[in-house]
Amino acid sequence: MAVQAQATEHINAYTIALQQYDRAVAYLDLPAGIKNFLRYPKRELTVNFPVRMDNGDINIFTGYRVHHNTVLGPSKGGIRYAPQVDLDEVRALAMWMTWKCALVNLPYGGAKGGVICDPLDMSQSELERLTRRYATEISLFISPHGDIPAPDMGTNAQTMAWIMDTYSMTVGYSVPAIVTGKPLNVGGSQGRTEATGRGVVICMDEALRRSGRSRTSEIRMAIQGFGNVGMYAAKHAYDLGYKVIAVSDVTGGYLNEHGLDVDDVMAYTATSHHHQLAGYKNAQRISNAELLALDCDVLAPCALENQITIENAADVKAFLIVEGANGPTTPEADDILTAKGIEVVPDVLANAGGVTVSYFEWVQGLQSFFWDVEEVNRQLRRVLIRAYDDVIRTRDQFEVDMRTAAQITAIKRVGDATFTRGIYP
Ligand code: GLU
């Protein structure tokens, strides 16, 4: 039986994840059965559960947790709260986590979770009750040595603290290693919040250095998304002297041809409605579509899946794309970008900074021995640059684009480990 992607009206992330996989695995000399095995999610859990709302109503929510693969170790991956979450999206994100962890050599498999909800429409106490109930429902699937959640879109360090507390209350003692991305005061790691954005910039820096264009103040960047990934990518790039000319969120794009003052933008969103950019004055308003097509050097999509598609890929003017989001580029768009000579540092490499520091947090928690931020950032850089080198080596060996090279590298590691472990029984 083949795993069927659910048909949906929008571009299906899981179909795309499988297309990318098929493209990459074709280069590998692995037994056909192992190639087929790696296409499947290992296990999937759907939960429907009640939450008492502030007005006394009881609403039913649907959530998921998918383990794609656990050959290299416990499965790892975030939990997303968003209205458009569905099982196929979670499957795709879980599969990408498998390749991401393998690529950066973390001893983890891939997983992802999600709840269909609009966190912007819910109070803190509603979110706490939803989180505690969802954590209880998926406690069949999560454990500190089996599957370790983390934040993703719509969730944050506070969400992780509630999950940790819920799990700990059930077992009767504190289990900080059940989640990563926790607040510092309950066992979080220095540098975790900023890590994904920092990793995006480390990868951008490396790509520019390798192409001989490392004069930072001349590099003009456009960043789609100003959440945890986009905001810290903007901040880190700005601190290094790059010119961040545009940022965006669901309220639209904000452009300053001379370079935005990112500290000023951050100060604005720190107190704005829902921390959104709406009403920010020191920039010109543009649309999200205009941001993607801006005349700039580097484009960093740091928001959602399926943003660069067959419809708009030809309009991209940047010479480098660094993917802070998971799955922002469709396979058809990839072909167009490759034909235009645009380099793409793919998601599984460019946004792997988050899960890398998650791993550091997990290790620190298990050892009850905590590192300073300099140590975290030094190790993060080391891990990402080593993975970057591995991707370049694979790219040159197979003469493929960076995404295919990253997936070949990762799939080979998981495939070889599967072969070494053997098929049980
Ligand atoms: N949600 C993040 C990602 O997509 C982080 C996952 C983690 O830290 O486990 O990579």
Short mmCIF file of C-alpha atoms and ligand atoms in Angstrom, two decimals:
data_model
loop_
_atom_site.label_atom_id
_atom_site.label_comp_id
_atom_site.label_asym_id
_atom_site.label_seq_id
_atom_site.Cartn_x
_atom_site.Cartn_y
_atom_site.Cartn_z
CA MET A 1 0.00 0.00 0.00
CA ALA A 2 1.35 3.40 -0.92
CA VAL A 3 1.03 6.34 1.44
CA GLN A 4 -1.42 8.64 -0.31
CA ALA A 5 -1.19 12.37 0.09
CA GLN A 6 -4.59 13.86 0.95
CA ALA A 7 -5.96 15.95 -1.89
CA THR A 8 -6.33 19.59 -0.90
CA GLU A 9 -7.00 22.77 -2.83
CA HIS A 10 -3.75 24.44 -1.88
CA ILE A 11 -0.33 23.13 -2.94
CA ASN A 12 0.13 20.03 -0.81
CA ALA A 13 3.30 20.16 1.31
CA TYR A 14 3.46 16.39 1.68
CA THR A 15 3.27 15.84 -2.08
CA ILE A 16 6.15 18.30 -2.39
CA ALA A 17 8.19 16.58 0.33
CA LEU A 18 7.75 13.27 -1.51
CA GLN A 19 8.68 14.84 -4.88
CA GLN A 20 11.87 16.25 -3.35
CA TYR A 21 12.63 12.87 -1.78
CA ASP A 22 12.10 10.98 -5.07
CA ARG A 23 14.32 13.45 -6.88
CA ALA A 24 17.18 12.99 -4.39
CA VAL A 25 16.91 9.27 -3.62
CA ALA A 26 17.27 8.43 -7.33
CA TYR A 27 20.99 9.29 -7.02
CA LEU A 28 21.56 6.80 -4.21
CA ASP A 29 22.53 3.20 -4.42
CA LEU A 30 20.29 1.87 -1.63
CA PRO A 31 18.14 -1.29 -1.68
CA ALA A 32 14.73 -0.51 -3.21
CA GLY A 33 12.96 -1.67 -0.04
CA ILE A 34 14.89 0.81 2.10
CA LYS A 35 14.19 3.62 -0.37
CA ASN A 36 10.50 2.79 -0.13
CA PHE A 37 10.58 2.52 3.70
CA LEU A 38 11.98 6.06 4.04
CA ARG A 39 8.96 7.53 2.17
CA TYR A 40 6.58 6.46 4.95
CA PRO A 41 5.80 8.16 8.24
CA LYS A 42 6.53 5.61 10.98
CA ARG A 43 3.45 6.43 13.03
CA GLU A 44 0.75 9.10 13.11
CA LEU A 45 -1.56 10.20 15.90
CA THR A 46 -4.71 12.30 15.45
CA VAL A 47 -6.40 13.61 18.58
CA ASN A 48 -9.73 15.39 19.00
CA PHE A 49 -10.12 16.97 22.40
CA PRO A 50 -12.30 19.43 24.32
CA VAL A 51 -11.10 22.76 25.72
CA ARG A 52 -13.14 25.00 28.01
CA MET A 53 -13.13 28.52 26.56
CA ASP A 54 -13.20 31.70 28.67
CA ASN A 55 -16.93 32.22 27.94
CA GLY A 56 -17.76 28.77 29.34
CA ASP A 57 -18.24 27.07 25.96
CA ILE A 58 -16.51 23.74 25.33
CA ASN A 59 -14.84 23.68 21.90
CA ILE A 60 -13.38 20.62 20.21
CA PHE A 61 -9.89 20.93 18.70
CA THR A 62 -8.01 18.56 16.41
CA GLY A 63 -4.27 17.98 16.77
CA TYR A 64 -1.61 15.70 15.32
CA ARG A 65 1.78 14.26 16.15
CA VAL A 66 3.65 12.40 13.41
CA HIS A 67 6.89 10.44 13.80
CA HIS A 68 8.44 10.19 10.38
CA ASN A 69 11.56 8.20 11.21
CA THR A 70 13.50 7.15 14.32
CA VAL A 71 16.43 5.22 12.83
CA LEU A 72 19.09 7.69 14.00
CA GLY A 73 17.58 8.34 17.43
CA PRO A 74 14.56 9.82 19.22
CA SER A 75 12.33 11.83 16.94
CA LYS A 76 12.52 15.61 17.16
CA GLY A 77 10.41 18.43 15.84
CA GLY A 78 8.24 21.37 16.66
CA ILE A 79 4.55 21.86 17.39
CA ARG A 80 2.62 24.28 15.22
CA TYR A 81 -0.58 26.12 16.18
CA ALA A 82 -2.24 27.50 13.05
CA PRO A 83 -5.63 27.47 11.31
CA GLN A 84 -4.30 25.76 8.16
CA VAL A 85 -2.61 22.81 9.92
CA ASP A 86 -3.59 19.43 8.45
CA LEU A 87 -2.21 15.92 8.56
CA ASP A 88 -0.36 16.26 5.26
CA GLU A 89 1.37 19.44 6.39
CA VAL A 90 2.47 17.73 9.60
CA ARG A 91 3.68 14.68 7.63
CA ALA A 92 5.74 16.89 5.33
CA LEU A 93 7.24 18.85 8.22
CA ALA A 94 8.07 15.59 10.06
CA MET A 95 9.83 14.22 6.97
CA TRP A 96 11.82 17.43 6.56
CA MET A 97 12.85 17.13 10.24
CA THR A 98 14.28 13.66 9.51
CA TRP A 99 16.47 15.05 6.72
CA LYS A 100 17.36 18.19 8.69
CA CYS A 101 18.57 16.30 11.77
CA ALA A 102 20.50 13.79 9.66
CA LEU A 103 22.09 16.55 7.59
CA VAL A 104 23.49 18.39 10.59
CA ASN A 105 24.49 15.07 12.19
CA LEU A 106 22.21 15.19 15.22
CA PRO A 107 21.37 11.78 16.74
CA TYR A 108 17.66 12.32 16.08
CA GLY A 109 14.88 11.22 13.79
CA GLY A 110 12.11 13.51 12.57
CA ALA A 111 8.69 14.37 13.97
CA LYS A 112 6.19 17.22 13.95
CA GLY A 113 2.99 18.16 15.70
CA GLY A 114 0.22 20.63 15.13
CA VAL A 115 -3.13 21.82 16.40
CA ILE A 116 -5.76 23.44 14.18
CA CYS A 117 -6.44 26.71 15.98
CA ASP A 118 -5.85 30.43 15.67
CA PRO A 119 -3.61 31.40 18.60
CA LEU A 120 -4.16 35.11 17.86
CA ASP A 121 -7.85 34.61 18.57
CA MET A 122 -7.30 32.91 21.94
CA SER A 123 -6.51 34.24 25.42
CA GLN A 124 -3.43 33.10 27.33
CA SER A 125 -5.56 30.97 29.65
CA GLU A 126 -7.33 29.32 26.70
CA LEU A 127 -3.94 28.61 25.11
CA GLU A 128 -2.69 27.14 28.38
CA ARG A 129 -5.71 24.81 28.68
CA LEU A 130 -5.42 23.81 25.01
CA THR A 131 -1.69 23.11 25.40
CA ARG A 132 -2.05 21.07 28.60
CA ARG A 133 -4.84 18.97 27.12
CA TYR A 134 -2.99 18.45 23.79
CA ALA A 135 0.18 17.50 25.74
CA THR A 136 -1.84 14.94 27.68
CA GLU A 137 -3.41 13.56 24.49
CA ILE A 138 -0.02 13.12 22.77
CA SER A 139 1.70 11.78 25.92
CA LEU A 140 1.33 8.38 24.21
CA PHE A 141 3.89 9.63 21.68
CA ILE A 142 6.32 11.96 23.50
CA SER A 143 9.06 11.14 26.02
CA PRO A 144 12.55 12.51 26.81
CA HIS A 145 14.24 9.61 25.00
CA GLY A 146 11.52 8.87 22.44
CA ASP A 147 10.16 12.08 20.93
CA ILE A 148 11.02 15.62 21.98
CA PRO A 149 8.80 18.54 20.83
CA ALA A 150 9.90 22.16 20.41
CA PRO A 151 8.33 25.46 19.32
CA ASP A 152 7.26 26.16 15.76
CA MET A 153 4.84 28.63 14.19
CA GLY A 154 2.26 29.85 16.72
CA THR A 155 4.02 28.32 19.75
CA ASN A 156 6.86 29.62 21.91
CA ALA A 157 8.91 29.07 25.07
CA GLN A 158 5.82 29.51 27.29
CA THR A 159 4.02 26.75 25.36
CA MET A 160 6.99 24.47 26.03
CA ALA A 161 6.95 25.32 29.76
CA TRP A 162 3.27 24.25 29.93
CA ILE A 163 4.04 20.97 28.13
CA MET A 164 6.99 20.29 30.42
CA ASP A 165 4.89 21.04 33.50
CA THR A 166 1.96 18.89 32.33
CA TYR A 167 4.21 15.92 31.56
CA SER A 168 6.14 16.37 34.83
CA MET A 169 2.94 16.51 36.90
CA THR A 170 1.81 13.21 35.38
CA VAL A 171 5.03 11.31 36.10
CA GLY A 172 5.60 12.97 39.48
CA TYR A 173 9.01 14.58 38.92
CA SER A 174 10.42 17.32 36.68
CA VAL A 175 11.41 16.19 33.19
CA PRO A 176 13.07 19.16 31.46
CA ALA A 177 14.30 16.97 28.55
CA ILE A 178 10.70 16.30 27.42
CA VAL A 179 10.78 19.50 25.31
CA THR A 180 13.32 22.01 24.02
CA GLY A 181 12.92 25.71 23.43
CA LYS A 182 11.95 26.15 27.09
CA PRO A 183 12.33 29.42 28.97
CA LEU A 184 15.80 29.85 30.52
CA ASN A 185 14.45 29.67 34.08
CA VAL A 186 13.17 26.11 33.61
CA GLY A 187 16.17 24.60 31.82
CA GLY A 188 16.21 26.35 28.45
CA SER A 189 19.45 27.00 26.60
CA GLN A 190 21.17 30.29 26.05
CA GLY A 191 20.82 31.28 22.40
CA ARG A 192 17.90 28.95 21.56
CA THR A 193 15.33 31.66 20.76
CA GLU A 194 17.65 33.39 18.29
CA ALA A 195 19.22 30.19 16.94
CA THR A 196 17.15 29.64 13.78
CA GLY A 197 17.61 33.25 12.61
CA ARG A 198 21.29 33.17 13.53
CA GLY A 199 21.69 29.96 11.50
CA VAL A 200 20.03 31.58 8.47
CA VAL A 201 22.64 34.34 8.58
CA ILE A 202 25.54 31.91 9.15
CA CYS A 203 24.42 30.08 5.97
CA MET A 204 23.98 33.32 4.04
CA ASP A 205 27.44 34.48 5.10
CA GLU A 206 28.94 31.19 3.99
CA ALA A 207 27.18 31.26 0.60
CA LEU A 208 28.35 34.85 0.00
CA ARG A 209 31.89 34.06 1.09
CA ARG A 210 32.05 31.10 -1.30
CA SER A 211 30.78 33.22 -4.19
CA GLY A 212 33.34 35.95 -3.42
CA ARG A 213 30.68 38.55 -2.52
CA SER A 214 31.26 39.04 1.19
CA ARG A 215 31.21 42.88 1.35
CA THR A 216 28.39 42.95 3.89
CA SER A 217 27.37 46.62 3.69
CA GLU A 218 26.73 46.26 -0.06
CA ILE A 219 24.47 43.23 0.34
CA ARG A 220 20.75 44.12 0.28
CA MET A 221 18.47 41.61 1.96
CA ALA A 222 14.69 41.14 1.87
CA ILE A 223 13.14 38.98 4.56
CA GLN A 224 9.64 37.49 4.33
CA GLY A 225 8.25 36.94 7.83
CA PHE A 226 8.98 38.76 11.08
CA GLY A 227 8.28 35.99 13.57
CA ASN A 228 10.87 34.14 15.58
CA VAL A 229 12.91 33.19 12.48
CA GLY A 230 12.64 36.31 10.31
CA MET A 231 13.04 38.78 13.16
CA TYR A 232 16.25 37.25 14.52
CA ALA A 233 17.62 36.72 10.99
CA ALA A 234 17.03 40.44 10.39
CA LYS A 235 18.57 41.39 13.73
CA HIS A 236 21.68 39.26 13.29
CA ALA A 237 22.21 40.38 9.68
CA TYR A 238 21.73 44.02 10.69
CA ASP A 239 24.23 43.68 13.57
CA LEU A 240 26.78 42.25 11.12
CA GLY A 241 26.33 45.26 8.81
CA TYR A 242 24.08 43.80 6.10
CA LYS A 243 21.46 46.13 4.65
CA VAL A 244 18.01 44.74 5.48
CA ILE A 245 15.86 46.68 3.01
CA ALA A 246 12.51 44.94 3.57
CA VAL A 247 10.64 42.76 6.03
CA SER A 248 7.05 41.53 6.08
CA ASP A 249 4.38 39.70 8.03
CA VAL A 250 0.71 38.85 7.47
CA THR A 251 -0.06 42.58 7.47
CA GLY A 252 2.16 43.21 4.41
CA GLY A 253 5.67 44.31 3.47
CA TYR A 254 7.75 47.24 4.75
CA LEU A 255 10.54 48.63 2.57
CA ASN A 256 13.32 51.15 3.07
CA GLU A 257 15.69 51.25 0.09
CA HIS A 258 18.45 52.70 2.30
CA GLY A 259 18.13 49.90 4.85
CA LEU A 260 15.71 49.49 7.75
CA ASP A 261 16.79 50.25 11.31
CA VAL A 262 16.05 46.70 12.54
CA ASP A 263 16.36 47.70 16.21
CA ASP A 264 13.65 50.30 15.59
CA VAL A 265 11.40 47.75 13.84
CA MET A 266 11.88 45.32 16.74
CA ALA A 267 11.15 48.03 19.31
CA TYR A 268 7.92 48.75 17.39
CA THR A 269 6.72 45.12 17.24
CA ALA A 270 7.65 44.54 20.90
CA THR A 271 4.59 46.62 21.88
CA SER A 272 2.37 46.56 18.74
CA HIS A 273 -0.96 44.71 18.41
CA HIS A 274 -0.15 40.96 18.23
CA HIS A 275 3.52 42.01 17.76
CA GLN A 276 2.71 42.75 14.11
CA LEU A 277 4.28 45.28 11.76
CA ALA A 278 0.96 47.04 10.93
CA GLY A 279 1.31 50.77 11.50
CA TYR A 280 5.12 50.84 11.31
CA LYS A 281 5.90 54.31 9.97
CA ASN A 282 9.58 54.42 9.02
CA ALA A 283 9.13 52.39 5.85
CA GLN A 284 7.20 52.31 2.61
CA ARG A 285 4.30 49.83 2.42
CA ILE A 286 4.61 47.08 -0.20
CA SER A 287 2.75 43.80 -0.71
CA ASN A 288 4.15 40.38 0.13
CA ALA A 289 4.25 39.63 -3.62
CA GLU A 290 6.31 42.78 -4.20
CA LEU A 291 8.72 41.79 -1.42
CA LEU A 292 9.44 38.45 -3.09
CA ALA A 293 10.16 40.21 -6.38
CA LEU A 294 12.26 43.04 -4.92
CA ASP A 295 15.46 44.15 -6.57
CA CYS A 296 17.80 42.84 -3.84
CA ASP A 297 20.74 40.46 -3.44
CA VAL A 298 19.47 37.98 -0.88
CA LEU A 299 15.89 36.84 -0.33
CA ALA A 300 15.16 35.00 2.92
CA PRO A 301 11.67 33.45 3.00
CA CYS A 302 11.12 32.98 6.75
CA ALA A 303 7.35 32.49 6.93
CA LEU A 304 5.28 29.65 5.48
CA GLU A 305 5.47 26.82 2.96
CA ASN A 306 4.79 27.31 -0.77
CA GLN A 307 5.69 30.98 -1.11
CA ILE A 308 7.97 30.74 -4.16
CA THR A 309 5.97 28.87 -6.77
CA ILE A 310 5.63 28.40 -10.52
CA GLU A 311 3.60 31.65 -10.46
CA ASN A 312 6.28 33.99 -9.10
CA ALA A 313 9.69 32.25 -9.28
CA ALA A 314 10.52 33.97 -12.56
CA ASP A 315 10.06 37.36 -10.83
CA VAL A 316 12.72 36.73 -8.16
CA LYS A 317 15.65 39.12 -8.66
CA ALA A 318 17.86 38.10 -5.73
CA PHE A 319 20.89 36.00 -6.68
CA LEU A 320 20.71 34.05 -3.41
CA ILE A 321 17.75 32.57 -1.53
CA VAL A 322 18.24 31.39 2.05
CA GLU A 323 15.25 29.43 3.32
CA GLY A 324 14.44 30.24 6.95
CA ALA A 325 10.97 28.68 6.56
CA ASN A 326 10.30 25.00 6.01
CA GLY A 327 9.25 24.23 2.43
CA PRO A 328 8.94 27.78 1.06
CA THR A 329 9.85 26.76 -2.52
CA THR A 330 7.94 24.29 -4.72
CA PRO A 331 9.82 21.84 -7.00
CA GLU A 332 8.61 23.68 -10.16
CA ALA A 333 9.90 26.94 -8.68
CA ASP A 334 13.20 25.22 -7.86
CA ASP A 335 13.62 24.36 -11.55
CA ILE A 336 12.95 27.94 -12.59
CA LEU A 337 15.39 29.33 -10.01
CA THR A 338 18.10 26.84 -11.05
CA ALA A 339 17.59 27.79 -14.72
CA LYS A 340 18.00 31.46 -13.74
CA GLY A 341 21.25 30.65 -11.90
CA ILE A 342 19.82 31.64 -8.50
CA GLU A 343 21.43 29.71 -5.66
CA VAL A 344 19.09 28.33 -2.99
CA VAL A 345 20.40 27.39 0.46
CA PRO A 346 17.63 24.89 1.30
CA ASP A 347 15.50 24.83 4.43
CA VAL A 348 16.99 21.65 5.89
CA LEU A 349 20.35 23.43 6.04
CA ALA A 350 19.44 27.13 6.34
CA ASN A 351 16.96 26.74 9.21
CA ALA A 352 18.71 23.89 11.03
CA GLY A 353 20.12 26.31 13.62
CA GLY A 354 16.95 25.95 15.70
CA VAL A 355 17.01 22.19 16.07
CA THR A 356 20.78 22.25 16.54
CA VAL A 357 20.50 24.45 19.62
CA SER A 358 17.49 22.35 20.67
CA TYR A 359 19.88 19.42 20.69
CA PHE A 360 22.36 21.42 22.80
CA GLU A 361 19.52 22.25 25.20
CA TRP A 362 18.53 18.58 25.46
CA VAL A 363 22.14 17.52 26.10
CA GLN A 364 22.63 20.28 28.69
CA GLY A 365 19.39 19.29 30.42
CA LEU A 366 20.26 15.58 30.53
CA GLN A 367 23.69 16.43 31.99
CA SER A 368 22.39 19.25 34.21
CA PHE A 369 25.40 21.21 33.01
CA PHE A 370 24.76 24.49 31.21
CA TRP A 371 26.88 26.35 28.66
CA ASP A 372 27.35 30.09 28.18
CA VAL A 373 25.99 31.77 25.04
CA GLU A 374 29.46 32.05 23.45
CA GLU A 375 29.87 28.28 23.67
CA VAL A 376 26.38 27.69 22.21
CA ASN A 377 27.01 30.05 19.28
CA ARG A 378 30.49 28.64 18.62
CA GLN A 379 29.17 25.06 18.51
CA LEU A 380 26.20 26.14 16.38
CA ARG A 381 28.50 27.67 13.80
CA ARG A 382 30.74 24.60 13.80
CA VAL A 383 27.79 22.24 13.18
CA LEU A 384 26.27 24.35 10.40
CA ILE A 385 29.52 24.99 8.54
CA ARG A 386 30.39 21.29 8.64
CA ALA A 387 26.94 20.48 7.18
CA TYR A 388 27.37 23.22 4.57
CA ASP A 389 30.70 21.68 3.51
CA ASP A 390 29.04 18.26 3.27
CA VAL A 391 26.30 19.65 1.01
CA ILE A 392 28.83 21.35 -1.29
CA ARG A 393 30.81 18.12 -1.55
CA THR A 394 27.66 16.19 -2.50
CA ARG A 395 26.59 18.93 -4.92
CA ASP A 396 29.92 18.74 -6.73
CA GLN A 397 29.94 14.95 -6.76
CA PHE A 398 26.45 14.56 -8.25
CA GLU A 399 26.27 17.90 -10.11
CA VAL A 400 22.88 18.77 -8.61
CA ASP A 401 21.33 21.83 -6.97
CA MET A 402 21.84 22.54 -3.26
CA ARG A 403 18.44 21.18 -2.17
CA THR A 404 18.93 17.87 -3.92
CA ALA A 405 22.49 17.71 -2.55
CA ALA A 406 21.28 18.35 1.01
CA GLN A 407 18.59 15.68 0.69
CA ILE A 408 20.99 13.16 -0.89
CA THR A 409 23.42 13.70 2.02
CA ALA A 410 20.71 13.27 4.62
CA ILE A 411 18.87 10.37 2.98
CA LYS A 412 22.15 8.50 2.56
CA ARG A 413 22.87 8.78 6.29
CA VAL A 414 19.42 7.53 7.30
CA GLY A 415 19.42 4.85 4.58
CA ASP A 416 22.87 3.54 5.52
CA ALA A 417 21.92 3.46 9.22
CA THR A 418 18.75 1.54 8.36
CA PHE A 419 20.83 -0.97 6.43
CA THR A 420 23.36 -1.31 9.28
CA ARG A 421 20.66 -1.81 11.91
CA GLY A 422 18.90 -4.36 9.68
CA ILE A 423 15.23 -5.12 9.33
CA TYR A 424 13.56 -6.51 12.47
CA PRO A 425 12.89 -9.39 13.02
N1 GLU B 1 10.43 23.92 14.67
C1 GLU B 1 11.82 24.04 14.39
C2 GLU B 1 12.15 23.46 13.03
O1 GLU B 1 11.30 23.38 12.17
C3 GLU B 1 12.69 23.49 15.51
C4 GLU B 1 12.49 22.04 15.83
C5 GLU B 1 13.22 21.60 17.09
O2 GLU B 1 13.95 22.38 17.68
O3 GLU B 1 13.02 20.43 17.47
O4 GLU B 1 13.26 23.16 12.73
#
